mmCIF file of C-alpha atoms in Angstrom:
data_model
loop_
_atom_site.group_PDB
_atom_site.id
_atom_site.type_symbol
_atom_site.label_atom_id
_atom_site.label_comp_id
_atom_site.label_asym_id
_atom_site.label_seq_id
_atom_site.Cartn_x
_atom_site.Cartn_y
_atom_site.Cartn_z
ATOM 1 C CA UNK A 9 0.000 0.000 0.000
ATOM 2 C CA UNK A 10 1.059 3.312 -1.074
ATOM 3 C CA UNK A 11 1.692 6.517 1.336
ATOM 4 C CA UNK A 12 -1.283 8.297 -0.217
ATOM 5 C CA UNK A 13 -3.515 5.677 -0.289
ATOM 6 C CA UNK A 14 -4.249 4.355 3.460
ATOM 7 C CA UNK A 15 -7.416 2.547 2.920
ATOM 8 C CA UNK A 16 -8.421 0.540 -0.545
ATOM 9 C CA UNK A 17 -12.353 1.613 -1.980
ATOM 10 C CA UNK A 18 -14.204 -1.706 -2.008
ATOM 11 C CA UNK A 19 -15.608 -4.711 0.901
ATOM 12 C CA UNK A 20 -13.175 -7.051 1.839
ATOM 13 C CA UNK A 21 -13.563 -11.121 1.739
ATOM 14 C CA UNK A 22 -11.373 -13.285 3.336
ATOM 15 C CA UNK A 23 -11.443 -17.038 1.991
ATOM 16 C CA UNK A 24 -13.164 -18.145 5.205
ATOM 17 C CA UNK A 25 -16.126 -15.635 4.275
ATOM 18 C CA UNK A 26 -16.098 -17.313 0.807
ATOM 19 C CA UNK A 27 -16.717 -20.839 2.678
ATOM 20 C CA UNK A 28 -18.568 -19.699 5.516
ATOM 21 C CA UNK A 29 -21.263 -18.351 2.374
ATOM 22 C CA UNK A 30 -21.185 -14.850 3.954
ATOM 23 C CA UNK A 31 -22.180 -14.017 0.504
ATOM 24 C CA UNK A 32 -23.738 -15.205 -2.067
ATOM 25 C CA UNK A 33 -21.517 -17.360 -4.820
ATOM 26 C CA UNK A 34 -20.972 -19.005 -7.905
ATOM 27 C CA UNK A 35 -18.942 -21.937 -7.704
ATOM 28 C CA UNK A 36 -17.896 -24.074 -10.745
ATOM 29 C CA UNK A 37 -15.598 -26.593 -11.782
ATOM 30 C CA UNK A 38 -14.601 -26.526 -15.558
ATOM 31 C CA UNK A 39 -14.083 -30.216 -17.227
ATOM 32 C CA UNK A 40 -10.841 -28.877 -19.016
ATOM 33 C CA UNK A 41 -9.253 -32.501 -19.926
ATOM 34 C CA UNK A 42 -6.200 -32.411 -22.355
ATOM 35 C CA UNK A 43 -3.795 -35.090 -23.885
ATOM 36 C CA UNK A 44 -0.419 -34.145 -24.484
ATOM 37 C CA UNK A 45 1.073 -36.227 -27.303
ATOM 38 C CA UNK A 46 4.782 -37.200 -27.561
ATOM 39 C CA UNK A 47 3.949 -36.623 -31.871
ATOM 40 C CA UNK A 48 4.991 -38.825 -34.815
ATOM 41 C CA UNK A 49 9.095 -38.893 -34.239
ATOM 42 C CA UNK A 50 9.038 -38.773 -30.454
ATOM 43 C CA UNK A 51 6.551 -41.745 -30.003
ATOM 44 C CA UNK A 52 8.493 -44.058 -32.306
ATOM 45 C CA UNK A 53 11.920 -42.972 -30.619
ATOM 46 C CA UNK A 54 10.222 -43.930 -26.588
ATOM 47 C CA UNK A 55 8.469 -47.119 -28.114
ATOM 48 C CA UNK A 56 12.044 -48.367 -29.805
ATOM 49 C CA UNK A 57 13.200 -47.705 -26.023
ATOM 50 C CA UNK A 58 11.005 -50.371 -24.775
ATOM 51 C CA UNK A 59 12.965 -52.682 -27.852
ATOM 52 C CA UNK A 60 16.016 -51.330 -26.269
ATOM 53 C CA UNK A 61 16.742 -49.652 -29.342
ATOM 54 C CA UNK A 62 17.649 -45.522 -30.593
ATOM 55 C CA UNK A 63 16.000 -44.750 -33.971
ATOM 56 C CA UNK A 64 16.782 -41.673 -35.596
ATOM 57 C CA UNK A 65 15.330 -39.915 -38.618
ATOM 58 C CA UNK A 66 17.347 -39.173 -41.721
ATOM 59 C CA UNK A 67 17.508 -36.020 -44.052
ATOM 60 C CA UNK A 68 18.538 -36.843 -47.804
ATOM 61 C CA UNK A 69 18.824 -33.296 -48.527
ATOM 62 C CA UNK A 70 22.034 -32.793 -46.198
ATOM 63 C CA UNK A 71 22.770 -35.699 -45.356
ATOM 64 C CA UNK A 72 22.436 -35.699 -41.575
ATOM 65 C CA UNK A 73 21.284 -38.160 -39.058
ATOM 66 C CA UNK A 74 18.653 -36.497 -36.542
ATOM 67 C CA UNK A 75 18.793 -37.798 -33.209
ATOM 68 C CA UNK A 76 16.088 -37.051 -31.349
ATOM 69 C CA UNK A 77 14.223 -37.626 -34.361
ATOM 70 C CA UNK A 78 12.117 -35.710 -36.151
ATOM 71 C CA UNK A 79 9.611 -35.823 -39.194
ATOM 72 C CA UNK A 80 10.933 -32.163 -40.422
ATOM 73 C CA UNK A 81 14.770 -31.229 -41.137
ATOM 74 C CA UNK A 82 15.249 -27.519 -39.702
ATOM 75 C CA UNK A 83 18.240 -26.780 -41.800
ATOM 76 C CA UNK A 84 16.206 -28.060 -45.214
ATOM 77 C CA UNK A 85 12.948 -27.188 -43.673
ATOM 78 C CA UNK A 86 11.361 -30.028 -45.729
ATOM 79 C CA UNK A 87 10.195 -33.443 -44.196
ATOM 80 C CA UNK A 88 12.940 -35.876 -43.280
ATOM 81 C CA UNK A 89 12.766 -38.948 -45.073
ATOM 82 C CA UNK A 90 13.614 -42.706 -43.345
ATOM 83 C CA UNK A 91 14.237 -44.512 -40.256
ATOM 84 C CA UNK A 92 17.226 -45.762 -38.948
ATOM 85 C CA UNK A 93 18.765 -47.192 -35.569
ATOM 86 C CA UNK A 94 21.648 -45.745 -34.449
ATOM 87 C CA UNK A 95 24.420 -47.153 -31.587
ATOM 88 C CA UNK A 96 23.843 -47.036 -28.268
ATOM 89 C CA UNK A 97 27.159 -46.043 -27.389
ATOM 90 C CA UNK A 98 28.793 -42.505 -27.391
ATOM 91 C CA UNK A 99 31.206 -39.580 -26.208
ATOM 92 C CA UNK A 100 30.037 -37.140 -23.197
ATOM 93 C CA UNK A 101 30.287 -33.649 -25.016
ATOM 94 C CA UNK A 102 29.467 -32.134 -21.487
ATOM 95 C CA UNK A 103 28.947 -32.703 -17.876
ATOM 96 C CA UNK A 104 27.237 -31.624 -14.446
ATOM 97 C CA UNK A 105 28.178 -32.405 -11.043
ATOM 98 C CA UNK A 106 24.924 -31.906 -8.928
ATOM 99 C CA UNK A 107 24.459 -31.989 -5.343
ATOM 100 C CA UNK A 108 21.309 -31.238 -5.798
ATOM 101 C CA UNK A 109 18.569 -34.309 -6.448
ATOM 102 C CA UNK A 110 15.781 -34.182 -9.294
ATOM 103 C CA UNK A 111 13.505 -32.590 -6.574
ATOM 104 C CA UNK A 112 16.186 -29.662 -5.949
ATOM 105 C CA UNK A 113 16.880 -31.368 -2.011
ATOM 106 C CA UNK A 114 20.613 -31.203 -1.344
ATOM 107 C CA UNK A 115 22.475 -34.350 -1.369
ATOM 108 C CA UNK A 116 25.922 -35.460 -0.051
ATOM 109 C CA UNK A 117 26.919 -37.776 -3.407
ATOM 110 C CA UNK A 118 26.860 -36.254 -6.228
ATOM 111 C CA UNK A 119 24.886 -37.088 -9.320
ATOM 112 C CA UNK A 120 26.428 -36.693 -12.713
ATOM 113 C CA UNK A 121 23.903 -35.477 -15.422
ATOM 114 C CA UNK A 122 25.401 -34.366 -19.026
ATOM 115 C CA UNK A 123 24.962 -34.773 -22.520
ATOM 116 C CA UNK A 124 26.288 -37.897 -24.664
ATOM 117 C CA UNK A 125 26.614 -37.248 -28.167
ATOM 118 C CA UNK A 126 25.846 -41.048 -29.791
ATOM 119 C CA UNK A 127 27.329 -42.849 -32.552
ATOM 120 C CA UNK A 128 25.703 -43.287 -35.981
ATOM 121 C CA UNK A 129 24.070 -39.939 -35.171
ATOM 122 C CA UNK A 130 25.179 -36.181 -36.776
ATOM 123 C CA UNK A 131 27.942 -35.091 -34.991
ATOM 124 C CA UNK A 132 26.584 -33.241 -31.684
ATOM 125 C CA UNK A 133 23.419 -34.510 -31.791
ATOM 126 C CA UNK A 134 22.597 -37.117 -28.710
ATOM 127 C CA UNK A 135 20.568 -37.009 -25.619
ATOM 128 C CA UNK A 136 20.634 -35.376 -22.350
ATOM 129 C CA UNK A 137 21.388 -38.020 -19.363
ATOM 130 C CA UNK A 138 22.930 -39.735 -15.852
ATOM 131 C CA UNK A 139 26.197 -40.905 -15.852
ATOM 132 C CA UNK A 140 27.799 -44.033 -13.592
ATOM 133 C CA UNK A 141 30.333 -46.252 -12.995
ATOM 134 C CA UNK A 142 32.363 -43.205 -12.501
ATOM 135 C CA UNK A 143 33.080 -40.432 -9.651
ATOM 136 C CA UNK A 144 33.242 -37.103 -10.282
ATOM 137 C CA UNK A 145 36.926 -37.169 -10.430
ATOM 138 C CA UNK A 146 36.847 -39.521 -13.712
ATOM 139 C CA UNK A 147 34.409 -37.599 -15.700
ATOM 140 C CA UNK A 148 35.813 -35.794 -18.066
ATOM 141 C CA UNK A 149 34.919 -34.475 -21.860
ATOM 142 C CA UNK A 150 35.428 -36.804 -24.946
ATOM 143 C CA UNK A 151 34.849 -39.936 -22.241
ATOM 144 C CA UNK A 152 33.251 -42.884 -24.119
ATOM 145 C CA UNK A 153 30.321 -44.136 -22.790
ATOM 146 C CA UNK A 154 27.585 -46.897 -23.948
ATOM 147 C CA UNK A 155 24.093 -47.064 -22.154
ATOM 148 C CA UNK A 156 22.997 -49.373 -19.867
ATOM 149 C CA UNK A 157 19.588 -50.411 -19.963
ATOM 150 C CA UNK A 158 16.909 -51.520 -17.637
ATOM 151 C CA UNK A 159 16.002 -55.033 -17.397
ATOM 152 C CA UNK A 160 13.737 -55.727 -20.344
ATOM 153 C CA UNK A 161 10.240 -56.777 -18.098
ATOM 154 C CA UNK A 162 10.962 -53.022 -16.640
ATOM 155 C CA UNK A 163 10.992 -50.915 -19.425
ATOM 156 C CA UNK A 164 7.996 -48.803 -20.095
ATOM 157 C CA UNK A 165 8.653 -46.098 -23.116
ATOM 158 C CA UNK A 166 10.707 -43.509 -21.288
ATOM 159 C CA UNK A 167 14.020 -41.813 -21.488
ATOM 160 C CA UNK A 168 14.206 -43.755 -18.155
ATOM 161 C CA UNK A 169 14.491 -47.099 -19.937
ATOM 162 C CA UNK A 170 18.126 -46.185 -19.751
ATOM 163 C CA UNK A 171 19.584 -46.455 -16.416
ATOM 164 C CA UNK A 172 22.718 -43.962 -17.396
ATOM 165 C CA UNK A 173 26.327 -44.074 -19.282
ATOM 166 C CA UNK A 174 29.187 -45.657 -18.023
ATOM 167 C CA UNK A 175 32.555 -45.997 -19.498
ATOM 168 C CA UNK A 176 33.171 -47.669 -22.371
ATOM 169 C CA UNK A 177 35.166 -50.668 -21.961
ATOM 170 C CA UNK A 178 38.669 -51.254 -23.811
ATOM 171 C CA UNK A 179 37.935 -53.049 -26.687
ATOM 172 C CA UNK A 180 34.373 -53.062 -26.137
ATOM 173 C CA UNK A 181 31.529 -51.566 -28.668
ATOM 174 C CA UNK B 5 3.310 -38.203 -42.958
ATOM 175 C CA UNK B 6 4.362 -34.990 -44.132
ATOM 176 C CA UNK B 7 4.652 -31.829 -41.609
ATOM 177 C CA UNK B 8 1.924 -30.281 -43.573
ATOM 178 C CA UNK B 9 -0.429 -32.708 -41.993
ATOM 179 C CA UNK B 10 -2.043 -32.330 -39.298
ATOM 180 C CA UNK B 11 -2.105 -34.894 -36.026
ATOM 181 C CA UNK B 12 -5.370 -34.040 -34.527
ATOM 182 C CA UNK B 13 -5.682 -36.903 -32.089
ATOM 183 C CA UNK B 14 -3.311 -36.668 -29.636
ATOM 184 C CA UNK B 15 -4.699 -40.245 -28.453
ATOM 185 C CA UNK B 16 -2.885 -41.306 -31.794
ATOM 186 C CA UNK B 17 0.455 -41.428 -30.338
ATOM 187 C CA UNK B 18 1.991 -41.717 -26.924
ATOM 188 C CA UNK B 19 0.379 -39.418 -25.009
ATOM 189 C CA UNK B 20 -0.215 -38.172 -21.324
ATOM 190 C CA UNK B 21 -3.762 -36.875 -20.299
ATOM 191 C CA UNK B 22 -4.081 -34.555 -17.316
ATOM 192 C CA UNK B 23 -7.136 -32.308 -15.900
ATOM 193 C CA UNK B 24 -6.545 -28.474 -15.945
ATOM 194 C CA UNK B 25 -7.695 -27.336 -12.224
ATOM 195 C CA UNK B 26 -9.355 -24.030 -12.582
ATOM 196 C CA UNK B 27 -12.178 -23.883 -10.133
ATOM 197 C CA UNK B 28 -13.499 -20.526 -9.355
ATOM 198 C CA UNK B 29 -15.745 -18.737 -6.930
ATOM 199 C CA UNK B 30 -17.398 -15.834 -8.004
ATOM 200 C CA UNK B 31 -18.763 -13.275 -6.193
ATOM 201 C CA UNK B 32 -21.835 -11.227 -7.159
ATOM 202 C CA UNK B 33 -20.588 -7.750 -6.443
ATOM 203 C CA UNK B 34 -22.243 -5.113 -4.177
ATOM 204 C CA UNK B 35 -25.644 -5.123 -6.404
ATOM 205 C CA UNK B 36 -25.409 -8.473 -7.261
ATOM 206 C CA UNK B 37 -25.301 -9.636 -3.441
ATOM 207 C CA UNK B 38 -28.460 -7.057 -3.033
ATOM 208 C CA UNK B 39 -30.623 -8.758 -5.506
ATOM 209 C CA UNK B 40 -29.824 -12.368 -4.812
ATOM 210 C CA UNK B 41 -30.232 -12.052 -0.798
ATOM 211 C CA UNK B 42 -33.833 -10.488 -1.870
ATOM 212 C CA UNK B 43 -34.476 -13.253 -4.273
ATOM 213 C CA UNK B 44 -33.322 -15.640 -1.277
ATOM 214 C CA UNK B 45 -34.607 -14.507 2.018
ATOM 215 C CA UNK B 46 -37.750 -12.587 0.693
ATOM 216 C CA UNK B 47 -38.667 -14.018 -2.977
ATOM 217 C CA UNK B 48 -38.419 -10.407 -4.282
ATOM 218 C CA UNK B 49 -36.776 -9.551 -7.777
ATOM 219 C CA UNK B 50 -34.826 -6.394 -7.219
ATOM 220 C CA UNK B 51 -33.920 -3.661 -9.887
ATOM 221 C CA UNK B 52 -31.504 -0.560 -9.057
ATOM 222 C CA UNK B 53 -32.696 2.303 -9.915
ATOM 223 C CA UNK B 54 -30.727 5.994 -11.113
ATOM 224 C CA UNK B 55 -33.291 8.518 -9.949
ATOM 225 C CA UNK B 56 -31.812 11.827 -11.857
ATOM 226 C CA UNK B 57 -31.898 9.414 -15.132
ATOM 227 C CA UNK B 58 -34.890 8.306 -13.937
ATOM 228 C CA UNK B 59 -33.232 5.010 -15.488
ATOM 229 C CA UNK B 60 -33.976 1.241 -13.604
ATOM 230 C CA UNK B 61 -31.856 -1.800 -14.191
ATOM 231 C CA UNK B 62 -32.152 -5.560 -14.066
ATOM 232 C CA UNK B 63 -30.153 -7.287 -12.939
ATOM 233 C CA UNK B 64 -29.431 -4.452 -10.460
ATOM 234 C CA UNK B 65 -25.902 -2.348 -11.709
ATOM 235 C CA UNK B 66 -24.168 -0.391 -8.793
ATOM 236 C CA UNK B 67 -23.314 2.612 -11.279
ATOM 237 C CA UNK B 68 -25.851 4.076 -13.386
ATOM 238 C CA UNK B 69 -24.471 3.125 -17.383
ATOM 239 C CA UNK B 70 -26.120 6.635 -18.142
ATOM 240 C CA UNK B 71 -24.320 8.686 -15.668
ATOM 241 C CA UNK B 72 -22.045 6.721 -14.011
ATOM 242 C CA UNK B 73 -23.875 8.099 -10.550
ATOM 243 C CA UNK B 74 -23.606 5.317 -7.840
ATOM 244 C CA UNK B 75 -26.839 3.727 -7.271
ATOM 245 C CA UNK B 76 -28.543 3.059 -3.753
ATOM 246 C CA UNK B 77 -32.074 3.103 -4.472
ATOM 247 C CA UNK B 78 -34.140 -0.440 -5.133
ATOM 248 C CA UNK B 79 -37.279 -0.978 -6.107
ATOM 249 C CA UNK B 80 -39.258 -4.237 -6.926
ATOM 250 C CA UNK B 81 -39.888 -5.068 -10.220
ATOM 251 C CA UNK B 82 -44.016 -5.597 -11.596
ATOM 252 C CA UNK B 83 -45.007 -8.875 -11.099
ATOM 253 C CA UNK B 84 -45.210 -9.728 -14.626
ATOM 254 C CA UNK B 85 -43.160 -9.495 -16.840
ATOM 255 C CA UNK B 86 -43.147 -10.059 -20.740
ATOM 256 C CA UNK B 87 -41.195 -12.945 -22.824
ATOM 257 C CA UNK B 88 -38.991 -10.906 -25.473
ATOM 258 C CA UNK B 89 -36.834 -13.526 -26.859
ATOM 259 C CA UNK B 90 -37.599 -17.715 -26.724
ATOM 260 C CA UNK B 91 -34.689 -20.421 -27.700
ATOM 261 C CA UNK B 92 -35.893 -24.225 -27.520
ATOM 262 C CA UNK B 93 -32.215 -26.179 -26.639
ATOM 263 C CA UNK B 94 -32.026 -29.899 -27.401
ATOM 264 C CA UNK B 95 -28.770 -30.393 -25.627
ATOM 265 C CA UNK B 96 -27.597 -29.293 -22.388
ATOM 266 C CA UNK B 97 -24.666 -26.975 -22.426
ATOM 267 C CA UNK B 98 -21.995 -29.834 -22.576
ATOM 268 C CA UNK B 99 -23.527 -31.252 -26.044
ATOM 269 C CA UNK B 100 -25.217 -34.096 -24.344
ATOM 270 C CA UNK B 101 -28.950 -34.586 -25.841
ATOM 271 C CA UNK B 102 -31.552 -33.677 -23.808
ATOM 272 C CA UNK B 103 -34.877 -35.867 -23.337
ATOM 273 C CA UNK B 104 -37.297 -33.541 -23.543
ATOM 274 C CA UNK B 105 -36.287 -29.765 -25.391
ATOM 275 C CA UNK B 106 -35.988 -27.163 -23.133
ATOM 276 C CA UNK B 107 -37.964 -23.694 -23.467
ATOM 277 C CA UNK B 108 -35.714 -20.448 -22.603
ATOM 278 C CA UNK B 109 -36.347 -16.854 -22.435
ATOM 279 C CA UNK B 110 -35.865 -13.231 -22.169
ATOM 280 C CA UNK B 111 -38.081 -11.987 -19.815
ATOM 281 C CA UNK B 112 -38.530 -7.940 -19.605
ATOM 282 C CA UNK B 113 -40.649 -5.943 -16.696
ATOM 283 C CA UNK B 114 -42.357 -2.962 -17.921
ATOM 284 C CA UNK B 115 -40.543 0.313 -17.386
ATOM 285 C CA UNK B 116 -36.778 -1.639 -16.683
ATOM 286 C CA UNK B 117 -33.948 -1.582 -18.485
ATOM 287 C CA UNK B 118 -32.426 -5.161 -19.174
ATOM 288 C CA UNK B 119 -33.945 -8.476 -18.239
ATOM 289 C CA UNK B 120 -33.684 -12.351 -16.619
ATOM 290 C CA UNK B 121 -32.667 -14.982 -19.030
ATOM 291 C CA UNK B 122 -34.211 -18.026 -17.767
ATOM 292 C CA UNK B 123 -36.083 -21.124 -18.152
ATOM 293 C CA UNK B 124 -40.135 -20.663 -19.576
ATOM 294 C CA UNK B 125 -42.207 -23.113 -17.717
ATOM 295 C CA UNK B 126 -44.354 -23.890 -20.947
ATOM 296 C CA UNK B 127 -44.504 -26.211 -23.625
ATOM 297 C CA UNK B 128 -42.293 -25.771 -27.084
ATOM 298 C CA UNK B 129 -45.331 -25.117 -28.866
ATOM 299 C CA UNK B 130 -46.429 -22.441 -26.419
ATOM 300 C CA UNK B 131 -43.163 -20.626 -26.361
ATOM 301 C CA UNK B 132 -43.555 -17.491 -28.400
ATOM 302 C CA UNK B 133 -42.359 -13.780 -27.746
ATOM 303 C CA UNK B 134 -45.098 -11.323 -25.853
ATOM 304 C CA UNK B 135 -46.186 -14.454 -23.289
ATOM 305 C CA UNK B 136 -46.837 -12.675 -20.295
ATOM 306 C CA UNK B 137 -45.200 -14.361 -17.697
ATOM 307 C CA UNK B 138 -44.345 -14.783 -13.451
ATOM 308 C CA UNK B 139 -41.505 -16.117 -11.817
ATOM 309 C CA UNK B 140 -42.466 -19.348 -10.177
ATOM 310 C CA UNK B 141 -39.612 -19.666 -7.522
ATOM 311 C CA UNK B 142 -38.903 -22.414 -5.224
ATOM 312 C CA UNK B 143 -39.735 -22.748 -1.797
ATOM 313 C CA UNK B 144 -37.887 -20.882 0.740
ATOM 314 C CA UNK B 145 -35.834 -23.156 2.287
ATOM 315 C CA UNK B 146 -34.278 -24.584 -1.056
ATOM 316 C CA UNK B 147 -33.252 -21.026 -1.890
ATOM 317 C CA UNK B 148 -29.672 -20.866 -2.143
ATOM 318 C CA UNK B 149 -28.871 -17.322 -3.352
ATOM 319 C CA UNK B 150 -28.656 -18.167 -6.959
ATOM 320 C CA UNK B 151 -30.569 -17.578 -9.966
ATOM 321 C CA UNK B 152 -31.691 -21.081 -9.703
ATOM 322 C CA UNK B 153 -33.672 -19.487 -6.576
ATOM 323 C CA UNK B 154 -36.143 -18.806 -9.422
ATOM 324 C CA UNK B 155 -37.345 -22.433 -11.049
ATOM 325 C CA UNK B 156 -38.832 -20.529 -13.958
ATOM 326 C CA UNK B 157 -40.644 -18.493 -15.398
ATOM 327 C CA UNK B 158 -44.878 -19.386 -15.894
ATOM 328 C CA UNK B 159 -47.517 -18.248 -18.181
ATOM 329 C CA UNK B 160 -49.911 -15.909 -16.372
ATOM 330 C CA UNK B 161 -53.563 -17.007 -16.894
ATOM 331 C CA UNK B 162 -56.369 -14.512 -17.249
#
């Protein structure tokens, strides 16, 4: 409230007068449903999770592998044209340490959460997740990682399918 | 699928369905809590009235729309009152079909500016603009403080 202005014009309700009916009301509850669809490319990409499997979508035009896919390039801006799996293995491009948990609550082990870019994809292009079988110390840049994956019986269509990165083995692919 | 078409169905796809919460109360205002207290507690219909405009309105405004004086006078409106407008609806307002069509109308008062939109207590055939008509409200101790106060309105018979 301002200096000049001591008292505001208009009666005052508090939210117990509301539900105490001091006065008289209109109370409604709008049926405002919605369904929020993954679309065309995003569906097919959490479904091939379940298959333990990362599809991306190819552009002709230049030549590039989209991962996440998508049915339009936005370099070519046309439609993209085919399917393909690409490896489940990668190379962190960048990397958090967080001490703070998915519900922002401060914890004393660190998480590590960072971006793997994956092979058979356009260079770059990957997905956003948790790494393990590594501390903090280890993590560095240009790491190679592959995915580990839940247990088949567990996997439901989500991002969460995979468990996290961990270090690529020698040899391994 | 090209991105020119259209996905209309979210339900198509994966998808995630939710409920927006948006519940409201509403308050009827200064005039508004006048006339619905007198609809409640005394089965009167109350119109405000601007006495240098010599202007009334229903449902009661708190300013006159004329000149913007504040209004604190009341009167009660005639006890008839004259259908302007009729609809017949066949579906309730969320599209469902209704079993018998419902009669609705615009029902003026003589000498007052605006009017009640409510249900007409008469057959589809009957409904026709000029009916004159009464509020038939429900009993006292259903009254809530709504417009619902009123069941609807009925034919007067001469």
């Amino acid at each position: 409230m301002t200096a000049r202005i001591s008292r505001w014009p208009g009666i005052e309700l508090t939210a117990a007068d509301l539900h105490e009916g001091k006065v008289t009301q209109t109370r409604f509850h709008p049926d405002a449903k919605y369904a929020w669809s993954a679309g065309e490319a995003m569906s097919r990409f959490l479904e091939e999770l379940q298959n333990g499997r990362l599809i991306a979508r190819t552009c002709r035009k230049c030549a590039r592998v989209l991962f996440p896919p998508r049915m339009f390039c936005e370099e070519c801006f046309r439609p993209t044209d085919a399917w393909t799996y690409i490896r489940d293995t990668g190379t962190i491009e960048t990397f958090s340490i967080s001490y703070l948990d998915t519900d922002a609550r401060r914890i004393p082990e660190p998480i590590l959460v960072g971006v793997v870019s994956l092979d058979g994809a356009s260079p770059k292009m990957g997905m956003m997740h948790y790494f393990g079988g590594m501390t903090k110390d280890e993590i560095r840049i240009g790491m190679r990682v592959k995915a580990v994956w839940k247990p088949k019986e567990e996997r439901r269509g989500s991002v969460l399918d995979i468990l996290g990165f961990r270090p690529l083995g020698e040899g391994e692919s | 699928m090209t991105f020119l078409d259209r996905t209309t169905d979210a339900r198509r796809f994966r998808h995630w369905e939710g409920n927006v919460e948006a519940d409201y109360i509403y308050t009827s205002g200064v005039a508004g809590e006048r006339f619905f207290v007198a609809l409640r507690d005394e089965g009167r219909i109350l119109a405000s009235r601007c006495t240098s405009c010599d202007l009334s309105y229903l449902p009661p405004r708190m300013f006159c729309e004329d000149c913007f004086a504040e209004l604190t006078e009341y009167l009660d409106v005639p006890k008839t009152g004259q259908v302007a407008a009729v609809t017949v609806a066949y579906e309730d307002r969320t599209g469902a079909k209704l079993s018998h069509p419902q009669v609705w109308g615009f029902v003026v008062f003589k000498g007052i500016h605006g009017g009640l939109l409510h249900r007409l207590l008469v057959p589809p055939a009957r409904a026709r603009a000029g009916l004159a008509v009464r509020p038939k409200l429900r009993p006292r101790e259903a009254r809530t403080g709504t417009i619902a106060d009123i069941d609807g309105f009925e034919p007067v018979r001469f």
